[in-house]
Coordinates of C-alpha atoms and ligand atoms in Angstrom, one line a residue:
M1369 CA -0.1 0.3 -0.2
I1370 CA 0.7 4.0 -0.7
V1371 CA -0.2 7.1 -0.1
M1372 CA -0.3 9.5 -2.0
K1373 CA -1.1 12.7 -1.0
F1374 CA -2.0 15.9 -3.9
G1375 CA -1.6 19.6 -2.9
G1376 CA -3.8 22.6 -3.5
T1377 CA -2.5 23.5 -7.2
S1378 CA -2.8 19.5 -8.7
V1379 CA -6.5 19.3 -8.2
D1380 CA -6.8 22.6 -9.5
G1381 CA -9.5 22.2 -12.3
P1382 CA -11.0 19.1 -14.6
E1383 CA -7.1 19.3 -15.8
R1384 CA -5.0 18.7 -13.4
M1385 CA -8.0 16.4 -12.1
R1386 CA -7.4 14.7 -14.9
G1387 CA -3.4 14.5 -15.2
V1388 CA -3.8 13.2 -11.3
A1389 CA -6.0 10.9 -12.1
E1390 CA -3.7 9.1 -14.7
I1391 CA -1.0 9.3 -12.0
V1392 CA -2.7 7.3 -9.3
R1393 CA -5.1 4.6 -12.0
G1394 CA -0.6 3.6 -13.2
R1395 CA 0.4 2.8 -9.9
L1396 CA -2.7 0.9 -9.5
P1397 CA -1.0 -1.8 -9.0
E1398 CA 0.6 -0.5 -6.1
R1399 CA -3.0 0.0 -4.1
P1400 CA -2.6 3.7 -3.8
V1401 CA -4.4 5.7 -0.9
I1402 CA -5.5 9.6 -2.0
V1403 CA -5.4 11.8 0.2
T1404 CA -6.6 15.5 -1.5
S1405 CA -6.2 19.0 -0.5
A1406 CA -9.0 20.9 -1.4
M1407 CA -8.5 23.5 -4.7
A1408 CA -6.0 26.1 -4.5
G1409 CA -7.1 29.1 -3.0
V1410 CA -10.0 27.6 -1.9
T1411 CA -9.5 27.8 2.1
N1412 CA -8.2 31.6 2.0
Q1413 CA -11.9 31.8 0.1
L1414 CA -13.2 29.6 3.0
Q1415 CA -11.2 31.6 5.9
R1416 CA -12.9 35.3 3.6
L1417 CA -16.7 34.1 3.5
T1418 CA -15.7 33.3 7.8
E1419 CA -14.8 36.9 7.7
T1420 CA -17.8 38.1 6.0
A1421 CA -20.4 36.6 7.8
L1422 CA -18.6 37.8 10.6
S1423 CA -18.8 41.3 9.2
G1424 CA -22.5 40.6 9.0
D1425 CA -22.5 41.9 5.2
R1426 CA -24.8 39.0 4.1
A1427 CA -25.0 40.1 -0.2
A1428 CA -21.5 39.6 0.4
M1429 CA -21.5 36.8 1.9
E1430 CA -24.0 34.7 -0.6
D1431 CA -21.9 36.8 -3.7
E1432 CA -19.0 34.4 -2.3
A1433 CA -20.7 31.7 -1.3
D1434 CA -21.5 31.5 -4.9
R1435 CA -18.6 32.2 -6.3
L1436 CA -17.2 29.4 -4.3
A1437 CA -20.1 27.1 -5.3
R1438 CA -20.5 27.9 -9.4
R1439 CA -16.1 26.8 -9.5
H1440 CA -17.5 23.1 -8.0
R1441 CA -20.3 22.6 -10.0
E1442 CA -18.2 24.3 -13.3
T1443 CA -14.6 21.2 -12.5
A1444 CA -18.3 18.4 -11.6
L1445 CA -20.0 19.1 -15.1
A1446 CA -16.0 19.2 -17.1
L1447 CA -14.9 16.6 -15.5
A1448 CA -17.7 14.1 -15.5
P1449 CA -21.0 16.1 -17.7
G1450 CA -24.2 14.3 -16.9
D1451 CA -22.9 12.8 -13.5
A1452 CA -26.1 14.7 -11.2
A1453 CA -25.1 12.4 -8.2
L1454 CA -21.6 14.0 -8.0
V1455 CA -23.3 17.5 -8.3
E1456 CA -26.2 16.0 -5.4
R1457 CA -23.2 15.1 -3.7
L1458 CA -21.6 18.3 -4.0
D1459 CA -24.8 20.8 -3.6
A1460 CA -25.0 18.8 -0.3
H1461 CA -21.7 20.1 1.1
L1462 CA -22.2 24.1 -0.3
R1463 CA -25.5 24.0 1.9
E1464 CA -25.0 23.2 5.0
L1465 CA -21.0 25.6 4.8
R1466 CA -24.4 27.6 4.2
V1467 CA -26.2 27.4 7.1
L1468 CA -23.6 27.3 8.9
L1469 CA -21.9 30.6 8.0
R1470 CA -25.5 32.1 8.4
G1471 CA -25.3 30.7 11.6
V1472 CA -22.0 32.8 12.3
R1473 CA -23.4 36.4 10.5
L1474 CA -26.9 35.5 12.9
L1475 CA -24.5 35.4 15.8
G1476 CA -21.5 38.0 14.8
T1477 CA -19.0 36.0 16.1
A1478 CA -16.8 32.3 15.3
T1479 CA -15.2 30.4 17.6
P1480 CA -12.3 27.9 16.6
R1481 CA -14.6 25.1 16.6
S1482 CA -16.8 26.8 14.1
S1483 CA -14.2 28.1 12.4
D1484 CA -12.9 24.6 11.7
Q1485 CA -15.5 23.0 10.4
V1486 CA -16.4 25.6 7.9
L1487 CA -12.6 26.1 7.2
G1488 CA -13.1 21.9 5.8
Y1489 CA -15.6 22.3 2.9
G1490 CA -12.8 22.8 0.8
E1491 CA -11.0 19.3 1.4
L1492 CA -14.5 18.2 1.6
L1493 CA -15.5 18.8 -1.8
A1494 CA -12.2 17.8 -3.4
Q1495 CA -12.5 14.8 -2.4
E1496 CA -15.6 14.1 -4.2
L1497 CA -14.5 15.6 -7.5
L1498 CA -10.9 13.6 -7.5
A1499 CA -13.1 10.2 -6.6
A1500 CA -15.3 11.4 -9.7
A1501 CA -12.4 11.8 -12.0
L1502 CA -10.2 8.5 -10.8
R1503 CA -13.5 6.6 -11.7
I1504 CA -13.6 8.3 -14.8
A1505 CA -9.8 6.9 -15.6
G1506 CA -10.8 3.3 -14.7
A1507 CA -9.6 3.9 -11.2
P1508 CA -12.3 3.0 -8.4
G1509 CA -12.0 6.0 -6.2
Q1510 CA -14.2 6.3 -3.0
V1511 CA -14.7 9.1 -1.3
V1512 CA -14.2 7.8 2.9
D1513 CA -14.6 10.9 5.2
S1514 CA -11.3 11.8 7.0
R1515 CA -13.4 13.0 10.1
E1516 CA -14.5 9.4 10.9
I1517 CA -11.0 8.4 10.2
V1518 CA -8.8 10.7 11.7
I1519 CA -8.7 11.6 15.0
T1520 CA -7.3 14.2 17.2
D1521 CA -7.2 16.5 20.5
D1522 CA -9.0 19.2 20.1
H1523 CA -6.8 22.0 19.4
F1524 CA -9.3 23.3 17.2
G1525 CA -7.3 25.4 14.0
S1526 CA -4.2 23.0 14.4
A1527 CA -5.6 19.8 16.0
R1528 CA -3.0 17.2 16.5
P1529 CA -3.9 13.8 15.8
Q1530 CA -3.7 10.6 17.7
L1531 CA -2.6 7.8 16.8
A1532 CA -3.5 4.8 18.3
E1533 CA -7.1 5.5 17.7
T1534 CA -6.4 7.0 14.1
R1535 CA -4.5 3.4 13.4
A1536 CA -7.6 1.8 14.6
R1537 CA -9.9 3.4 12.3
A1538 CA -8.1 3.4 9.2
R1539 CA -7.5 -0.4 9.1
E1540 CA -11.2 -0.9 10.2
R1541 CA -11.8 1.1 7.3
V1542 CA -9.3 1.7 4.6
A1543 CA -7.5 -0.8 4.2
P1544 CA -10.7 -3.5 3.6
L1545 CA -11.7 -1.1 0.9
V1546 CA -7.8 -1.1 -0.5
E1547 CA -8.3 -5.3 -0.1
A1548 CA -11.6 -5.3 -1.9
G1549 CA -9.5 -3.2 -5.2
T1550 CA -11.4 0.5 -4.7
V1551 CA -8.8 3.4 -4.5
P1552 CA -10.1 5.1 -1.3
V1553 CA -9.9 9.2 -1.5
L1554 CA -9.5 11.1 1.9
G1555 CA -9.3 14.7 2.1
G1556 CA -6.6 16.1 3.7
Y1557 CA -6.1 18.6 6.8
L1558 CA -9.7 17.5 8.5
G1559 CA -10.4 15.1 11.5
A1560 CA -12.5 15.0 14.5
T1561 CA -12.2 14.3 17.9
P1562 CA -13.4 11.4 18.9
E1563 CA -16.9 12.7 20.0
G1564 CA -17.3 13.9 16.5
I1565 CA -16.4 16.9 16.2
P1566 CA -14.4 18.4 13.6
T1567 CA -11.1 19.9 13.5
T1568 CA -8.3 21.0 10.6
L1569 CA -4.9 20.4 11.6
G1570 CA -3.3 23.9 10.7
R1571 CA -2.9 25.4 7.6
G1572 CA -0.7 23.1 4.8
G1573 CA -2.1 20.2 7.4
S1574 CA -2.4 17.8 4.3
D1575 CA 1.2 16.4 4.1
L1576 CA 0.7 15.9 7.7
S1577 CA -2.9 14.3 6.7
G1578 CA -0.7 11.8 4.5
S1579 CA 2.1 10.1 6.8
V1580 CA -0.8 10.1 9.5
L1581 CA -2.6 8.2 7.2
G1582 CA 0.8 6.4 6.3
L1583 CA 1.8 5.5 9.4
A1584 CA -1.4 3.8 9.9
L1585 CA -1.6 1.4 7.0
D1586 CA 2.2 1.0 7.3
A1587 CA 2.5 2.2 3.3
A1588 CA 5.8 0.6 2.4
A1589 CA 5.9 4.9 1.5
I1590 CA 4.0 7.7 1.4
E1591 CA 3.9 10.4 -1.5
I1592 CA 3.7 14.7 -1.9
W1593 CA 2.8 15.6 -4.6
T1594 CA 2.8 19.1 -5.6
D1595 CA 3.9 21.5 -7.7
V1596 CA 7.3 21.6 -7.6
D1597 CA 10.4 19.1 -8.8
G1598 CA 11.0 18.1 -5.0
L1599 CA 12.6 19.1 -2.1
M1600 CA 15.0 22.3 -3.3
T1601 CA 18.1 24.0 -2.5
A1602 CA 15.9 26.8 -1.9
D1603 CA 12.3 27.9 -2.7
P1604 CA 12.6 28.6 -6.0
R1605 CA 9.7 31.4 -5.6
V1606 CA 12.7 33.3 -3.8
V1607 CA 15.7 31.5 -5.7
P1608 CA 14.9 30.4 -9.3
A1609 CA 18.2 29.2 -9.6
A1610 CA 17.4 26.5 -6.7
R1611 CA 17.9 22.9 -7.4
V1612 CA 16.2 19.7 -6.9
L1613 CA 17.5 17.1 -3.8
E1614 CA 18.0 13.2 -5.1
Q1615 CA 17.3 13.0 -1.8
A1616 CA 17.5 13.8 2.0
T1617 CA 17.7 12.5 5.4
F1618 CA 14.3 12.9 7.8
R1619 CA 16.2 15.4 10.2
E1620 CA 16.9 17.2 7.0
A1621 CA 13.7 17.5 5.4
A1622 CA 11.9 18.4 9.2
E1623 CA 14.6 20.9 9.6
M1624 CA 13.5 23.1 6.7
A1625 CA 9.7 22.4 6.8
G1626 CA 10.3 23.4 10.7
F1627 CA 12.3 26.5 9.2
G1628 CA 10.0 28.0 6.4
A1629 CA 10.1 25.6 3.2
K1630 CA 6.5 25.7 3.0
V1631 CA 6.7 22.1 0.3
L1632 CA 6.5 20.3 3.7
H1633 CA 4.2 21.1 6.6
P1634 CA 6.3 21.0 9.7
A1635 CA 5.1 18.0 11.8
S1636 CA 4.6 16.0 8.6
I1637 CA 7.7 14.2 8.4
D1638 CA 7.6 13.1 12.6
P1639 CA 4.9 10.3 12.0
A1640 CA 7.7 9.3 8.8
I1641 CA 10.3 9.2 11.1
H1642 CA 7.8 7.8 13.7
G1643 CA 7.7 4.8 11.1
G1644 CA 10.9 5.0 9.6
L1645 CA 8.1 5.2 6.0
P1646 CA 10.3 6.6 2.9
V1647 CA 8.7 10.3 2.1
V1648 CA 8.7 11.0 -1.8
V1649 CA 7.8 14.2 -2.5
R1650 CA 6.8 14.3 -6.4
N1651 CA 5.7 16.9 -9.1
S1652 CA 2.0 16.4 -10.3
L1653 CA 2.3 18.5 -13.2
A1654 CA 6.4 16.4 -14.3
P1655 CA 5.1 13.1 -12.8
E1656 CA 8.0 11.6 -15.2
R1657 CA 10.8 12.8 -13.2
P1658 CA 12.0 11.1 -9.7
G1659 CA 11.5 13.7 -7.2
T1660 CA 13.1 13.6 -4.0
R1661 CA 13.1 10.3 -1.4
I1662 CA 13.2 11.3 2.1
G1663 CA 14.2 9.1 4.5
A1664 CA 17.4 7.6 7.8
T1665 CA 20.3 7.6 5.7
G1666 CA 21.6 10.1 2.9
S1667 CA 24.5 11.4 1.3
T1668 CA 27.6 11.6 3.7
A1669 CA 29.3 14.4 3.3
P1670 CA 28.7 17.3 5.9
A1671 CA 27.4 20.3 3.8
V1672 CA 25.0 22.5 3.1
R1673 CA 21.8 21.1 1.3
A1674 CA 19.3 24.4 1.4
V1675 CA 18.8 27.4 2.4
A1676 CA 14.8 28.1 4.3
S1677 CA 13.4 31.2 5.8
R1678 CA 10.7 31.2 8.4
A1679 CA 9.0 34.5 8.6
P1680 CA 7.5 36.5 11.1
L1681 CA 9.2 36.1 13.9
Q1682 CA 9.9 38.3 17.5
L1683 CA 12.4 37.6 20.2
V1684 CA 10.7 38.3 23.1
A1685 CA 13.4 39.3 26.3
L1686 CA 11.9 38.8 29.3
R1687 CA 14.2 40.6 32.4
A1688 CA 14.2 37.9 35.5
P1689 CA 17.7 38.1 37.6
G1690 CA 18.8 34.4 38.5
R1691 CA 15.1 33.3 38.4
L1692 CA 16.3 30.9 35.3
R1693 CA 18.0 28.8 38.7
E1694 CA 14.5 28.6 40.3
E1695 CA 13.2 24.9 39.3
G1696 CA 10.0 25.1 37.1
F1697 CA 10.9 29.1 35.7
L1698 CA 11.7 27.5 32.6
A1699 CA 9.0 25.9 32.7
D1700 CA 5.9 28.4 33.6
V1701 CA 7.4 30.9 31.0
L1702 CA 7.7 28.0 28.0
R1703 CA 4.0 26.7 28.5
T1704 CA 2.5 30.7 29.2
V1705 CA 3.9 31.0 25.8
D1706 CA 3.0 27.5 23.7
R1707 CA 0.3 27.1 21.9
P1708 CA -0.3 24.7 19.1
G1709 CA 1.3 25.5 15.8
L1710 CA 3.4 28.5 17.2
Q1711 CA 6.0 27.0 19.6
P1712 CA 9.0 28.5 20.0
V1713 CA 12.2 28.3 17.5
A1714 CA 14.8 29.5 19.9
V1715 CA 15.2 29.8 23.5
L1716 CA 18.3 31.7 24.4
P1717 CA 18.3 31.4 28.7
G1718 CA 20.9 33.9 29.8
P1719 CA 21.5 35.1 33.6
V1720 CA 19.4 38.6 33.3
W1721 CA 17.8 38.1 30.2
L1722 CA 15.3 35.1 29.2
E1723 CA 14.6 35.5 25.2
L1724 CA 12.7 33.0 23.1
L1725 CA 12.6 33.9 19.6
I1726 CA 8.6 32.6 18.5
P1727 CA 6.1 33.8 15.3
A1728 CA 4.5 37.0 15.3
D1729 CA 1.5 36.0 15.7
P1730 CA -1.9 37.7 17.2
S1731 CA -3.4 35.5 19.1
L1732 CA 0.1 35.4 21.5
A1733 CA -0.5 38.6 22.3
P1734 CA -2.5 37.9 25.5
A1735 CA 0.3 35.1 26.2
L1736 CA 2.9 38.4 26.0
D1737 CA 0.9 39.8 28.8
A1738 CA 0.8 37.2 30.7
L1739 CA 4.3 37.2 30.4
E1740 CA 5.1 40.2 32.1
R1741 CA 3.8 38.7 35.7
Y1742 CA 7.5 37.5 36.0
G1743 CA 9.2 41.0 34.8
E1744 CA 10.2 43.0 32.3
V1745 CA 8.8 42.5 28.7
R1746 CA 10.7 44.3 25.6
C1747 CA 9.7 41.8 22.2
T1748 CA 10.9 42.9 18.8
P1749 CA 8.7 42.2 16.0
G1750 CA 9.2 41.4 12.0
L1751 CA 12.5 39.6 12.0
A1752 CA 13.3 36.3 10.0
L1753 CA 15.3 33.3 11.0
V1754 CA 17.5 32.0 7.3
A1755 CA 18.6 28.5 7.9
V1756 CA 20.8 26.5 6.6
V1757 CA 20.5 22.8 6.4
G1758 CA 22.5 19.7 6.3
E1759 CA 23.0 16.8 8.4
G1760 CA 26.9 16.8 9.5
L1761 CA 26.9 20.4 9.9
A1762 CA 28.0 20.7 13.7
D1763 CA 31.1 18.9 12.3
A1764 CA 32.3 20.8 9.8
P1765 CA 33.0 24.5 10.8
A1766 CA 34.5 25.4 7.6
Q1767 CA 31.1 25.6 6.5
W1768 CA 30.3 27.7 9.0
Q1769 CA 32.9 29.7 8.0
R1770 CA 30.7 30.0 4.2
V1771 CA 27.2 30.4 5.6
L1772 CA 29.0 33.4 7.5
A1773 CA 30.8 35.0 5.3
A1774 CA 28.1 34.3 3.0
A1775 CA 25.7 36.6 5.2
G1776 CA 27.6 39.3 3.8
G1777 CA 26.8 42.7 5.2
I1778 CA 23.5 41.6 6.0
P1779 CA 22.8 42.5 9.9
L1780 CA 22.3 39.1 12.0
R1781 CA 20.8 39.6 15.5
R1782 CA 21.5 36.5 16.8
L1783 CA 22.3 32.9 15.4
V1784 CA 20.8 29.9 16.2
Q1785 CA 22.0 26.0 16.3
G1786 CA 19.4 24.0 15.3
P1787 CA 19.1 19.7 17.0
H1788 CA 21.3 17.2 16.4
G1789 CA 23.6 19.6 14.8
A1790 CA 22.1 20.5 11.7
S1791 CA 21.2 23.5 10.8
L1792 CA 22.8 27.2 11.3
G1793 CA 20.1 29.6 11.9
L1794 CA 20.6 33.9 11.3
L1795 CA 18.3 36.0 13.2
T1796 CA 17.9 38.9 10.9
D1797 CA 15.7 41.4 10.0
E1798 CA 12.1 40.2 7.7
E1799 CA 13.2 42.6 4.7
R1800 CA 16.3 41.1 4.8
A1801 CA 15.1 37.7 4.8
K1802 CA 15.3 37.0 0.8
E1803 CA 18.4 39.4 -0.1
L1804 CA 20.7 36.5 3.1
V1805 CA 18.6 33.7 1.4
R1806 CA 19.6 35.0 -2.2
A1807 CA 23.2 36.1 -1.1
L1808 CA 23.8 31.9 1.1
H1809 CA 22.3 30.1 -1.8
R1810 CA 24.8 32.1 -4.3
A1811 CA 27.9 32.2 -2.3
L1812 CA 26.9 27.8 -1.8
F1813 CA 25.4 26.5 -4.3
E1814 CA 25.6 28.7 -7.3
C1815 CA 29.8 29.6 -7.2
A1816 CA 30.8 25.8 -6.5
A1817 CA 30.3 25.2 -9.7
G1818 CA 30.8 21.6 -10.7
E1819 CA 30.7 20.3 -7.2
D1820 CA 27.1 18.5 -7.3
R1821 CA 25.6 18.2 -3.4
T1822 CA 22.2 17.0 -4.0
Ligands
LIG2704 P1 1.1 22.4 -1.8 O1 -0.5 23.1 -2.5 O2 1.2 20.8 -3.4 O3 0.7 21.8 -0.4 P2 2.7 24.0 -1.5 O4 2.0 25.5 -1.8 O5 1.9 24.3 0.7 O6 2.2 23.4 -2.0 O7 4.2 24.1 -0.9 C1 4.7 24.1 -2.5 C2 5.6 25.6 -3.0 O8 7.0 25.1 -1.7 C3 6.3 25.1 -3.3 O9 5.8 26.3 -4.9 C4 7.3 26.2 -3.5 O10 7.3 27.3 -3.4 C5 7.5 26.5 -1.8 N1 9.1 26.3 -0.9 C6 9.4 26.9 -0.5 N2 10.6 26.2 -0.5 C7 10.5 24.6 -1.0 C8 11.7 24.6 -0.8 N3 13.1 24.2 -0.2 N4 11.5 23.6 -2.1 C9 10.7 23.3 -2.5 N5 9.1 23.6 -2.8 C10 9.0 25.1 -1.4
LIG2705 N1 -6.7 23.3 2.3 C1 -5.7 23.6 3.2 C2 -4.9 24.3 3.1 O1 -4.8 25.9 2.7 C3 -4.7 22.3 3.7 C4 -3.5 21.9 2.9 O2 -3.7 22.2 1.3 O3 -2.4 21.3 3.1 O4 -3.6 25.4 4.5
LIG2706 MG1 1.5 22.4 1.4

């Protein structure tokens, strides 16, 4: 069995869905389980819909909901003309969505729980369309509701999958479908609490759905199909000269994701590490290319393998002289700022000031206020952590020197070494981050002509 996860661009409209169906058809002997994201931009549209509902503007809300409905119905029509049952299933979801949105508008408030319910409709709609595309291509696609399979805690907006229960359900309800020769299609990003209340795994969370289901089903591999050729030496949108990595270790991939490489959700490698399952990142627009294979082992020579950048961050300094020596102090401080999906990126303890590098997210404002009970708090917002990633970097001082030299005149505020010495983070101002990424990439990859670092 393999799990194949397709991202938003891969399922964006009838042409792309047909392309995905062809890819899946060619892999039927490997018994695929499919995880799909919402069509590109739909989750953002659902977010806007919630905001419009909250603003009370009924006409604008209905207009936006009409646009969303039209886009999905048109895709259905182009994919499967005459499939009235498909349109009816889409319409059933769209009706429910409108009821929820009207509730939000009338109440004038959206709890994290109700927001999650709205945000999940993109995947609920996409799974119907992709399953239909598969059936037309001769692969027997069958929708399975992830909210009955992926069981999570109740951290709405960033729920964490609970592996034991998810495994039990996947084995009971997904594996038999594969045994029976069908191709299960599950919406990514979605889950539910054990009581059945819908949750989402956080933005970009379909990757995590893919890897959790891969682990739950003991898949032979997890494939993340996206719009680039694999894990690259940098984000190709920032560095056009970025190159594809043939392979990467779990640690390298996890550090890249944690340091902002959007191609993988930060938590998506954890289940793969847990089960030792290989993850392959591939391009659905160029399926003939091999992509990047992520596994337990990789290239042995320590070298910088990629540059990533995470923003916006803020440095929070807490003046608490001597208190770090008190039992439980650090744990209390960390508990105060700990929010699912927004955990500190670095903790820098000192005798007088304790510094925390944390995401700059408005939802952390109350936590920062609460920190004041421990002492004076100073925040520096507008920061980015630009990181170089590579297994064994800690033992390669020459590489550190090259990295620091490459940063040139761009001001650095702190250096942050990642776990296992597999990364070095350079803290800089957010507005200089792209410049720093490009400077590092140029010096570390583009100048070393002829040298193969992948
Ligand atoms: P999907 O919709 O398939 O989940 P995402 O937009 O979430 O796709 O992730 C793919 C994007 O990640 C790419 O288009 C690319 O711009 C970005 N990206 C950032 N860093 C990297 C990297 N190191 N390698 C590849 N892609 C990267
Ligand atoms: N559709 C969700 C999002 O846009 C999840 C995903 O695409 O991974 O964040
Ligand atoms: Mg993604």
